[in-house]
């Protein structure tokens, strides 16, 4: 997978992509991340990439010419591959785990980061395939959303995590929240690890984990239960939880 990030602030990506899973995935050639500076595509002497909005009002708008040239350069070589151009925007479709999963199917992902008031509407209309929002709040730029998106989808690529199973049971991947996790020591400040996890009985451990994931989802995010296919056993556990 190749991810091209179109940004006015490429320096923002240096720290986050220089550590942990994204760094390892790049080293293993599971993903290639390219930073494309919009400013490099401004053709005037002062490398202007923003301008005042028509109609007046505060804020600046990202100019269409350098952005269009940057997007077209990013897409070069992607002919015949699965390619999508995404504008990170608070007005986009909400970013969820299933959308992260869907994006892993692309060979070429072009991410456009806006800044200031955003990008000229004509870029949106002519060159953007999808708009994605990471939440109902407004950030100063699309750089942090692009990092969120990349981190969440790179960990889904085969070979990115040491243990593939770890994301398969993550919150949202199963439709529920994850179950509680414990590690050594067996007792910490008077709190013991649940006996079942020390029992060595894997059937009982699986059962306990499924019940805990269901319980946590029911308590914290009951809205998720409406979208997930529950088993007969899940319904029994839910009935027990409601009685407790
Ligand atoms: N005027 C725009 C609006 O109200 O819809 C907000 C512009 S925002 C200050 C600047 C840039 O940050 C946007 O162009 C977008 O790229 C990015 N951005 C801000 N919030 C975002 C969010 N929740 N999800 C994705 N991108 C976001």
XYZ file of N, CA and C and ligand atoms in Angstrom:
759
model
N 0.841 -1.191 0.000
C 0.000 0.000 0.000
C 0.881 1.247 0.000
N 0.467 2.216 -0.815
C 1.192 3.486 -0.807
C 0.252 4.591 -0.321
N 0.717 5.357 0.663
C -0.101 6.451 1.187
C 0.638 7.759 0.900
N -0.031 8.664 0.185
C 0.563 9.977 -0.081
C -0.215 11.015 0.728
N 0.529 11.817 1.471
C -0.122 12.830 2.315
C 0.179 14.200 1.728
N -0.871 14.914 1.388
C -0.690 16.261 0.834
C -0.934 17.258 1.960
N 0.098 18.006 2.267
C 0.038 18.845 3.468
C 0.886 20.112 3.293
N 0.513 21.129 4.047
C 1.346 22.336 4.109
C 2.378 22.210 5.231
N 2.212 21.172 6.068
C 3.089 21.030 7.247
C 3.667 19.622 7.351
N 4.521 19.224 6.386
C 5.066 17.859 6.422
C 5.862 17.569 7.695
N 6.439 18.620 8.297
C 7.266 18.408 9.488
C 6.457 17.838 10.664
N 5.132 18.020 10.620
C 4.294 17.499 11.718
C 4.311 15.973 11.789
N 4.655 15.309 10.678
C 4.550 13.850 10.630
C 5.805 13.135 11.109
N 6.876 13.899 11.301
C 8.168 13.274 11.565
C 8.145 12.413 12.836
N 7.733 12.970 13.966
C 7.718 12.202 15.223
C 6.803 10.985 15.177
N 5.516 11.180 14.903
C 4.565 10.067 14.982
C 4.875 8.886 14.068
N 5.482 9.151 12.916
C 5.748 8.031 11.998
C 7.137 7.431 12.209
N 7.813 7.960 13.233
C 9.178 7.512 13.489
C 9.248 6.551 14.655
N 8.113 5.981 15.016
C 8.088 5.088 16.175
C 7.012 4.034 16.000
N 7.173 2.986 16.769
C 6.121 1.979 16.940
C 5.697 1.287 15.649
N 4.412 1.002 15.542
C 3.911 0.094 14.491
C 4.036 0.695 13.096
N 3.788 1.990 12.941
C 3.872 2.602 11.602
C 5.313 2.534 11.106
N 6.247 2.830 12.000
C 7.661 2.791 11.600
C 8.036 1.372 11.153
N 7.623 0.392 11.964
C 7.965 -1.003 11.637
C 7.332 -1.434 10.314
N 6.080 -1.010 10.103
C 5.387 -1.383 8.857
C 6.110 -0.783 7.650
N 6.627 0.426 7.791
C 7.383 1.057 6.684
C 8.680 0.286 6.459
N 9.353 -0.054 7.561
C 10.628 -0.787 7.433
C 10.421 -2.142 6.764
N 9.259 -2.750 7.029
C 8.979 -4.072 6.424
C 8.354 -3.963 5.035
N 8.291 -2.739 4.522
C 7.710 -2.477 3.192
C 6.253 -2.899 3.069
N 5.535 -2.879 4.194
C 4.095 -3.186 4.129
C 3.368 -1.951 3.632
N 3.977 -0.795 3.867
C 3.378 0.468 3.456
C 4.494 1.451 3.119
N 4.205 2.280 2.095
C 5.143 3.362 1.777
C 4.401 4.667 2.043
N 4.981 5.521 2.867
C 4.310 6.792 3.174
C 5.106 7.932 2.540
N 4.416 8.714 1.690
C 5.097 9.834 1.006
C 4.488 11.142 1.495
N 5.351 12.084 1.810
C 4.864 13.405 2.228
C 5.006 14.360 1.051
N 3.913 14.994 0.688
C 3.933 15.910 -0.459
C 3.562 17.301 0.049
N 4.497 18.220 -0.124
C 4.276 19.579 0.369
C 3.541 20.392 -0.702
N 2.350 20.844 -0.356
C 1.536 21.614 -1.313
C 2.301 22.830 -1.831
N 3.106 23.386 -0.950
C 3.847 24.601 -1.309
C 4.765 24.351 -2.524
N 5.281 23.147 -2.646
C 6.167 22.817 -3.773
C 5.444 22.933 -5.112
N 4.116 22.990 -5.085
C 3.353 23.035 -6.335
C 2.790 24.432 -6.629
N 3.171 25.397 -5.787
C 2.781 26.787 -6.065
C 3.774 27.329 -7.093
N 3.266 27.987 -8.113
C 4.155 28.366 -9.221
C 4.629 29.814 -9.148
N 4.039 30.611 -8.256
C 4.436 32.024 -8.199
C 5.704 32.182 -7.358
N 6.257 33.369 -7.432
C 7.537 33.665 -6.788
C 7.490 33.425 -5.265
N 6.342 33.776 -4.648
C 6.262 33.690 -3.181
C 5.677 32.371 -2.687
N 5.428 31.449 -3.591
C 4.895 30.122 -3.229
C 3.602 30.246 -2.412
N 2.677 31.043 -2.943
C 1.423 31.298 -2.221
C 0.474 30.104 -2.370
N -0.036 29.628 -1.233
C -0.950 28.466 -1.274
C -2.326 28.795 -0.701
N -2.465 29.983 -0.103
C -3.762 30.366 0.474
C -4.125 31.776 0.018
N -5.433 32.064 0.100
C -5.870 33.405 -0.293
C -7.151 33.756 0.471
N -7.553 35.018 0.382
C -8.755 35.469 1.080
C -10.000 34.849 0.443
N -11.050 34.645 1.238
C -12.260 34.037 0.669
C -13.068 35.038 -0.146
N -13.559 34.608 -1.306
C -14.525 35.440 -2.042
C -15.729 35.645 -1.148
N -16.272 36.841 -1.176
C -17.454 37.141 -0.352
C -17.074 37.740 0.987
N -15.749 37.756 1.279
C -15.288 38.376 2.523
C -15.386 37.445 3.711
N -15.168 38.011 4.878
C -15.169 37.206 6.109
C -13.764 36.841 6.507
N -13.651 36.266 7.715
C -12.317 35.939 8.247
C -11.768 34.664 7.649
N -10.512 34.418 7.953
C -9.882 33.158 7.546
C -9.381 33.166 6.122
N -8.558 32.168 5.829
C -7.979 32.012 4.495
C -8.435 30.677 3.931
N -8.381 30.591 2.609
C -8.815 29.361 1.939
C -7.633 28.814 1.138
N -7.476 27.503 1.111
C -6.367 26.913 0.342
C -6.682 26.987 -1.144
N -5.751 27.552 -1.878
C -5.954 27.823 -3.305
C -6.057 26.523 -4.121
N -6.845 26.555 -5.208
C -7.030 25.309 -5.965
C -5.829 24.871 -6.808
N -5.086 25.827 -7.411
C -4.055 25.394 -8.387
C -2.967 24.510 -7.775
N -2.309 24.951 -6.657
C -1.262 24.076 -6.110
C -1.812 22.745 -5.600
N -3.033 22.799 -5.043
C -3.628 21.560 -4.513
C -3.901 20.568 -5.633
N -4.474 21.088 -6.733
C -4.786 20.210 -7.870
C -3.497 19.577 -8.397
N -2.453 20.391 -8.517
C -1.178 19.870 -9.044
C -0.595 18.827 -8.086
N -0.718 19.082 -6.780
C -0.178 18.136 -5.788
C -0.952 16.814 -5.846
N -2.266 16.899 -5.943
C -3.091 15.672 -5.988
C -2.764 14.881 -7.254
N -2.652 15.592 -8.372
C -2.353 14.890 -9.637
C -0.963 14.241 -9.596
N -0.020 14.926 -8.972
C 1.329 14.334 -8.843
C 1.266 13.099 -7.952
N 0.482 13.176 -6.861
C 0.375 12.030 -5.938
C -0.249 10.829 -6.632
N -1.177 11.101 -7.557
C -1.874 9.989 -8.213
C -1.066 9.371 -9.354
N -0.023 10.070 -9.766
C 0.770 9.565 -10.892
C 1.307 8.165 -10.606
N 1.172 7.292 -11.552
C 1.677 5.922 -11.358
C 0.652 5.014 -10.720
N -0.522 5.572 -10.397
C -1.523 4.723 -9.735
C -2.545 4.171 -10.735
N -2.323 4.463 -12.034
C -3.238 3.967 -13.056
C -3.286 2.438 -12.973
N -4.503 1.913 -13.044
C -4.654 0.449 -13.016
C -4.599 -0.131 -11.604
N -4.410 0.736 -10.585
C -4.428 0.241 -9.198
C -5.708 0.753 -8.540
N -5.986 0.217 -7.356
C -7.145 0.729 -6.605
C -6.674 1.977 -5.863
N -7.178 3.136 -6.303
C -6.694 4.405 -5.758
C -7.876 5.239 -5.268
N -7.705 5.910 -4.148
C -8.775 6.794 -3.665
C -8.150 8.072 -3.097
N -8.806 9.192 -3.395
C -8.339 10.474 -2.863
C -9.319 10.929 -1.780
N -8.778 11.094 -0.579
C -9.616 11.398 0.587
C -9.273 12.783 1.119
N -10.302 13.589 1.332
C -10.099 14.877 2.012
C -10.516 14.699 3.463
N -9.580 14.963 4.391
C -9.911 14.920 5.805
C -10.699 16.170 6.128
N -11.916 16.006 6.636
C -12.785 17.161 6.811
C -13.804 16.892 7.915
N -14.100 17.910 8.747
C -15.120 17.673 9.777
C -16.500 17.420 9.169
N -16.643 17.699 7.872
C -17.940 17.498 7.213
C -18.043 16.124 6.556
N -17.010 15.287 6.727
C -16.985 13.995 6.043
C -17.754 12.909 6.762
N -17.717 11.699 6.156
C -18.381 10.558 6.804
C -17.572 10.192 8.050
N -18.281 9.795 9.130
C -17.566 9.494 10.379
C -16.611 8.322 10.221
N -15.409 8.474 10.751
C -14.396 7.425 10.645
C -14.647 6.360 11.707
N -14.767 5.125 11.247
C -15.050 4.002 12.153
C -14.131 2.854 11.781
N -14.092 1.842 12.633
C -13.205 0.687 12.396
C -13.511 -0.002 11.065
N -14.794 -0.100 10.696
C -15.098 -0.804 9.437
C -14.620 0.010 8.230
N -14.571 1.333 8.367
C -14.039 2.165 7.282
C -12.512 2.002 7.210
N -11.861 1.878 8.368
C -10.403 1.615 8.387
C -10.131 0.313 7.644
N -10.933 -0.695 7.940
C -10.788 -2.012 7.291
C -10.962 -1.861 5.772
N -11.977 -1.090 5.386
C -12.253 -0.894 3.950
C -11.063 -0.209 3.255
N -10.462 0.758 3.920
C -9.349 1.496 3.294
C -8.112 0.622 3.084
N -7.987 -0.449 3.866
C -6.819 -1.328 3.675
C -6.887 -2.045 2.321
N -8.050 -2.010 1.680
C -8.197 -2.701 0.381
C -7.598 -1.887 -0.775
N -7.232 -0.630 -0.517
C -6.688 0.210 -1.602
C -5.179 0.018 -1.741
N -4.683 0.181 -2.972
C -3.239 0.140 -3.203
C -2.649 1.529 -3.004
N -3.441 2.544 -3.352
C -2.975 3.930 -3.299
C -3.988 4.795 -2.579
N -3.519 5.409 -1.517
C -4.400 6.262 -0.728
C -3.790 7.661 -0.767
N -4.549 8.633 -1.273
C -4.048 10.015 -1.300
C -4.864 10.789 -0.262
N -4.168 11.306 0.755
C -4.853 12.020 1.834
C -4.592 13.512 1.710
N -5.649 14.278 1.638
C -5.503 15.728 1.488
C -5.818 16.390 2.836
N -4.821 17.091 3.381
C -5.005 17.775 4.664
C -5.340 19.235 4.401
N -6.468 19.678 4.897
C -6.816 21.090 4.778
C -6.209 21.873 5.927
N -6.286 23.170 5.837
C -5.864 24.060 6.915
C -6.683 25.339 6.792
N -6.601 26.197 7.787
C -7.335 27.480 7.777
C -8.831 27.204 7.608
N -9.503 27.852 6.671
C -10.948 27.605 6.495
C -11.218 26.327 5.698
N -10.158 25.746 5.159
C -10.336 24.526 4.356
C -9.883 24.765 2.929
N -10.305 23.861 2.031
C -9.836 23.929 0.640
C -10.906 24.546 -0.254
N -10.486 25.074 -1.387
C -11.406 25.639 -2.376
C -12.412 24.552 -2.791
N -13.688 24.929 -2.794
C -14.770 23.972 -3.048
C -14.609 23.229 -4.378
N -13.974 23.864 -5.362
C -13.851 23.229 -6.677
C -12.913 22.019 -6.656
N -11.992 22.014 -5.688
C -11.131 20.824 -5.526
C -11.980 19.668 -5.011
N -12.814 20.008 -4.040
C -13.726 18.998 -3.489
C -14.585 18.378 -4.573
N -15.120 19.255 -5.425
C -16.060 18.784 -6.452
C -15.376 17.959 -7.538
N -14.120 18.301 -7.845
C -13.520 17.681 -9.035
C -12.467 16.614 -8.736
N -11.825 16.676 -7.568
C -10.680 15.765 -7.368
C -10.779 14.882 -6.118
N -11.779 15.127 -5.301
C -11.893 14.350 -4.058
C -12.921 13.237 -4.246
N -12.529 12.003 -3.894
C -13.465 10.879 -4.006
C -14.302 10.720 -2.743
N -13.650 10.972 -1.594
C -14.335 10.742 -0.313
C -13.898 11.770 0.696
N -14.795 12.116 1.615
C -14.414 12.985 2.735
C -14.607 12.195 4.016
N -13.610 12.281 4.894
C -13.684 11.519 6.148
C -13.438 12.447 7.330
N -14.297 12.298 8.350
C -14.152 13.083 9.577
C -13.752 12.152 10.703
N -12.854 12.609 11.588
C -12.501 11.751 12.727
C -13.336 12.110 13.965
N -14.296 12.992 13.846
C -15.166 13.282 14.991
C -15.830 14.628 14.843
N -16.853 14.829 15.641
C -17.631 16.070 15.551
C -16.977 17.185 16.356
N -15.820 17.603 15.930
C -15.112 18.741 16.506
C -14.199 19.254 15.403
N -13.729 20.496 15.564
C -12.927 21.089 14.485
C -11.478 21.256 14.946
N -10.579 20.644 14.184
C -9.136 20.781 14.439
C -8.590 21.867 13.523
N -7.343 22.274 13.774
C -6.752 23.347 12.964
C -6.357 22.872 11.580
N -6.118 21.567 11.461
C -5.677 21.058 10.157
C -5.974 19.575 10.018
N -5.806 19.075 8.809
C -6.080 17.660 8.541
C -4.919 16.743 8.878
N -3.813 17.308 9.418
C -2.627 16.487 9.661
C -2.878 15.459 10.768
N -3.443 15.909 11.912
C -3.710 14.943 12.988
C -4.725 13.895 12.529
N -5.825 14.285 11.866
C -6.733 13.257 11.335
C -6.028 12.270 10.391
N -5.118 12.763 9.553
C -4.402 11.854 8.639
C -3.566 10.859 9.442
N -2.939 11.324 10.514
C -2.134 10.420 11.356
C -3.023 9.377 12.017
N -4.188 9.811 12.494
C -5.136 8.886 13.142
C -5.533 7.796 12.145
N -5.879 8.250 10.956
C -6.316 7.319 9.907
C -5.199 6.312 9.563
N -4.002 6.833 9.377
C -2.890 5.962 8.972
C -2.558 4.962 10.078
N -2.473 5.447 11.315
C -2.147 4.535 12.419
C -3.184 3.416 12.512
N -4.462 3.804 12.416
C -5.513 2.806 12.611
C -5.573 1.805 11.470
N -5.215 2.207 10.258
C -5.310 1.225 9.166
C -4.025 0.433 8.963
N -2.873 1.039 9.298
C -1.610 0.299 9.135
C -1.590 -0.916 10.064
N -2.139 -0.757 11.287
C -2.110 -1.901 12.215
C -2.988 -3.052 11.748
N -3.846 -2.790 10.754
C -4.693 -3.854 10.208
C -4.012 -4.602 9.049
N -2.906 -4.057 8.548
C -2.243 -4.709 7.403
C -1.580 -6.009 7.862
N -1.740 -7.075 7.085
C -1.120 -8.338 7.476
C 0.378 -8.166 7.705
N 0.855 -8.612 8.865
C 2.284 -8.544 9.170
C 2.670 -7.303 9.969
N 1.735 -6.365 10.177
C 2.097 -5.128 10.889
C 2.219 -5.354 12.403
N 1.354 -6.203 12.943
C 1.404 -6.469 14.388
C 2.121 -7.791 14.625
N 2.756 -7.916 15.810
C 3.408 -9.189 16.147
C 2.379 -10.297 16.173
N 1.228 -9.990 16.777
C 0.175 -10.990 16.917
C -1.074 -10.498 16.193
N -1.336 -11.101 15.052
C -2.477 -10.701 14.211
C -3.797 -10.731 14.978
N -3.900 -11.704 15.928
C -5.158 -11.872 16.649
C -5.481 -10.637 17.473
N -4.435 -9.867 17.834
C -4.699 -8.802 18.791
C -5.669 -7.768 18.221
N -5.634 -7.474 16.909
C -6.611 -6.499 16.421
C -7.963 -7.142 16.157
N -7.957 -8.457 15.909
C -9.235 -9.110 15.603
C -10.175 -9.063 16.804
N -9.604 -8.999 18.024
C -10.454 -8.894 19.214
C -10.534 -7.481 19.761
N -9.907 -6.542 19.077
C -9.952 -5.148 19.536
C -11.383 -4.635 19.569
N -11.573 -3.561 20.343
C -12.875 -2.893 20.346
C -13.279 -2.576 18.912
N -14.547 -2.721 18.618
C -15.189 -2.408 17.325
C -14.957 -3.467 16.245
N -13.822 -4.211 16.305
C -13.588 -5.210 15.257
C -14.632 -6.315 15.341
N -15.008 -6.672 16.565
C -16.040 -7.704 16.732
C -17.433 -7.067 16.788
N -17.470 -5.750 16.811
C -18.746 -5.045 16.990
C -18.967 -4.649 18.445
N -18.153 -5.268 19.355
C -18.269 -4.951 20.789
C -17.005 -4.240 21.257
N -17.003 -3.792 22.500
C -15.755 -3.273 23.088
C -14.905 -4.468 23.532
N -13.632 -4.238 23.691
C -12.699 -5.300 24.091
C -12.960 -5.704 25.548
N -12.516 -6.912 25.915
C -12.624 -7.359 27.309
C -11.476 -6.792 28.140
N -11.537 -6.890 29.496
C -10.443 -6.367 30.328
C -9.183 -7.219 30.188
N -8.043 -6.570 30.328
C -6.752 -7.265 30.222
C -5.984 -7.142 31.533
N -5.235 -8.185 31.865
C -4.401 -8.195 33.075
C -3.040 -8.777 32.729
N -2.012 -8.334 33.452
C -0.693 -8.971 33.330
C -0.091 -9.115 34.731
N 1.124 -9.657 34.826
C 1.737 -9.829 36.134
C 1.955 -8.489 36.833
N 1.883 -8.413 38.177
C 1.769 -9.515 39.140
C 0.317 -9.989 39.343
N 0.173 -11.143 39.994
C -1.175 -11.677 40.254
C -1.975 -10.776 41.171
N -1.227 -10.087 42.067
C -1.919 -9.169 42.983
C -1.233 -7.816 42.925
N -2.041 -6.772 42.762
C -1.508 -5.409 42.709
C -2.357 -4.525 43.628
N -1.719 -3.987 44.673
C -2.399 -3.125 45.657
C -3.696 -3.759 46.176
N -3.603 -5.032 46.450
C -4.749 -5.748 47.029
C -5.761 -6.225 46.003
N -5.552 -5.894 44.726
C -6.506 -6.321 43.678
C -5.931 -7.535 42.970
N -6.737 -8.613 42.949
C -6.247 -9.859 42.344
C -6.732 -10.006 40.906
N -5.944 -10.674 40.110
C -6.364 -11.046 38.751
C -7.502 -12.061 38.901
N -8.586 -11.965 38.133
C -9.668 -12.951 38.258
C -9.140 -14.383 38.162
N -9.622 -15.248 39.070
C -9.122 -16.632 39.161
C -9.192 -17.365 37.825
N -10.260 -17.102 37.062
C -10.453 -17.857 35.810
C -9.262 -17.680 34.859
N -8.643 -16.498 34.870
C -7.528 -16.241 33.945
C -6.264 -17.007 34.349
N -6.240 -17.478 35.592
C -5.070 -18.234 36.075
C -5.347 -19.734 36.019
N -6.573 -20.097 35.628
C -7.006 -21.505 35.736
C -6.390 -22.408 34.681
N -5.988 -21.832 33.541
C -5.479 -22.663 32.437
C -6.610 -23.315 31.642
N -7.847 -23.084 32.027
C -8.994 -23.673 31.310
C -9.420 -22.709 30.190
N -8.999 -23.002 28.959
C -9.171 -22.026 27.873
C -10.621 -21.819 27.471
N -11.418 -22.857 27.643
C -12.840 -22.694 27.317
C -13.487 -21.702 28.292
N -13.153 -21.882 29.563
C -13.712 -20.980 30.592
C -13.169 -19.555 30.390
N -11.896 -19.443 29.999
C -11.294 -18.110 29.785
C -11.998 -17.406 28.621
N -12.216 -18.127 27.523
C -12.913 -17.542 26.359
C -14.311 -17.077 26.744
N -14.981 -17.924 27.523
C -16.350 -17.606 27.955
C -16.358 -16.328 28.796
N -15.408 -16.266 29.739
C -15.303 -15.103 30.630
C -15.036 -13.831 29.802
N -14.151 -13.951 28.823
C -13.808 -12.778 27.995
C -15.011 -12.310 27.187
N -15.729 -13.252 26.593
C -16.915 -12.878 25.788
C -17.948 -12.177 26.671
N -18.144 -12.732 27.876
C -19.149 -12.141 28.764
C -18.718 -10.734 29.190
N -17.425 -10.578 29.495
C -16.926 -9.268 29.938
C -17.015 -8.234 28.811
N -16.707 -8.663 27.571
C -16.801 -7.734 26.434
C -18.247 -7.273 26.268
N -19.163 -8.222 26.413
C -20.580 -7.891 26.288
C -21.008 -6.947 27.421
N -20.566 -7.274 28.630
C -20.946 -6.467 29.800
C -20.451 -5.030 29.668
N -19.185 -4.913 29.254
C -18.585 -3.577 29.117
C -19.330 -2.772 28.047
N -19.642 -3.418 26.936
C -20.349 -2.726 25.849
C -21.735 -2.295 26.327
N -22.389 -3.191 27.040
C -23.744 -2.905 27.547
C -23.727 -1.712 28.512
N -22.678 -1.655 29.340
C -22.606 -0.556 30.314
C -22.204 0.769 29.656
N -21.202 0.711 28.757
C -20.591 1.957 28.259
C -21.135 2.403 26.907
N -21.349 1.436 25.992
C -21.776 1.778 24.631
C -22.953 0.898 24.189
N -24.094 1.010 24.892
C -25.223 0.142 24.529
C -25.673 0.330 23.079
N -25.360 1.487 22.487
C -25.744 1.727 21.078
C -25.114 0.676 20.144
N -23.922 0.171 20.519
C -23.244 -0.811 19.646
C -24.003 -2.134 19.590
N -24.727 -2.448 20.667
C -25.425 -3.745 20.720
C -26.523 -3.846 19.671
N -27.014 -2.699 19.229
C -28.103 -2.708 18.231
C -27.589 -3.164 16.867
N -26.276 -3.007 16.638
C -25.740 -3.290 15.296
C -25.073 -4.658 15.210
N -24.954 -5.352 16.342
C -24.179 -6.594 16.332
C -25.111 -7.800 16.451
N -24.706 -8.897 15.793
C -25.498 -10.130 15.856
C -25.170 -10.841 17.169
N -26.146 -10.921 18.080
C -25.872 -11.541 19.384
C -26.291 -13.011 19.366
N -25.525 -13.850 20.076
C -25.855 -15.276 20.148
C -26.908 -15.480 21.245
N -27.415 -16.715 21.298
C -28.395 -17.047 22.346
C -27.760 -16.832 23.717
N -26.474 -17.274 23.828
C -25.741 -17.122 25.084
C -25.607 -15.644 25.459
N -25.319 -14.780 24.458
C -25.207 -13.336 24.737
C -26.518 -12.812 25.321
N -27.638 -13.251 24.728
C -28.942 -12.776 25.223
C -29.159 -13.229 26.675
N -28.716 -14.454 26.983
C -28.863 -14.943 28.378
C -28.035 -14.076 29.311
N -26.792 -13.780 28.888
C -25.923 -12.947 29.739
C -26.518 -11.557 29.921
N -27.070 -11.023 28.842
C -27.660 -9.676 28.948
C -28.829 -9.678 29.930
N -29.631 -10.730 29.860
C -30.776 -10.833 30.779
C -30.251 -10.877 32.220
N -29.166 -11.629 32.445
C -28.572 -11.705 33.800
C -28.079 -10.325 34.238
N -27.424 -9.630 33.306
C -26.882 -8.308 33.653
C -28.000 -7.342 34.032
N -29.094 -7.405 33.304
C -30.218 -6.508 33.599
C -30.820 -6.803 34.968
N -30.793 -8.079 35.354
C -31.349 -8.462 36.670
C -30.427 -8.040 37.816
N -29.100 -7.948 37.536
C -28.122 -7.681 38.618
C -28.312 -6.295 39.218
N -14.215 25.661 8.067
C -14.194 24.240 8.180
C -15.530 23.733 8.669
O -16.105 24.362 9.563
O -15.998 22.679 8.182
C -13.139 23.790 9.173
C -11.758 23.989 8.699
S -10.578 23.337 9.828
C -10.192 24.724 10.837
C -9.145 23.139 8.859
C -8.914 21.743 8.344
O -8.762 20.828 9.398
C -9.997 21.158 7.469
O -9.897 21.609 6.162
C -9.751 19.670 7.620
O -8.790 19.230 6.673
C -9.178 19.545 9.003
N -10.116 19.064 10.027
C -10.598 19.762 11.067
N -11.408 19.032 11.831
C -11.441 17.811 11.288
C -12.118 16.603 11.627
N -12.937 16.527 12.684
N -11.907 15.505 10.863
C -11.101 15.572 9.787
N -10.455 16.691 9.401
C -10.614 17.805 10.145
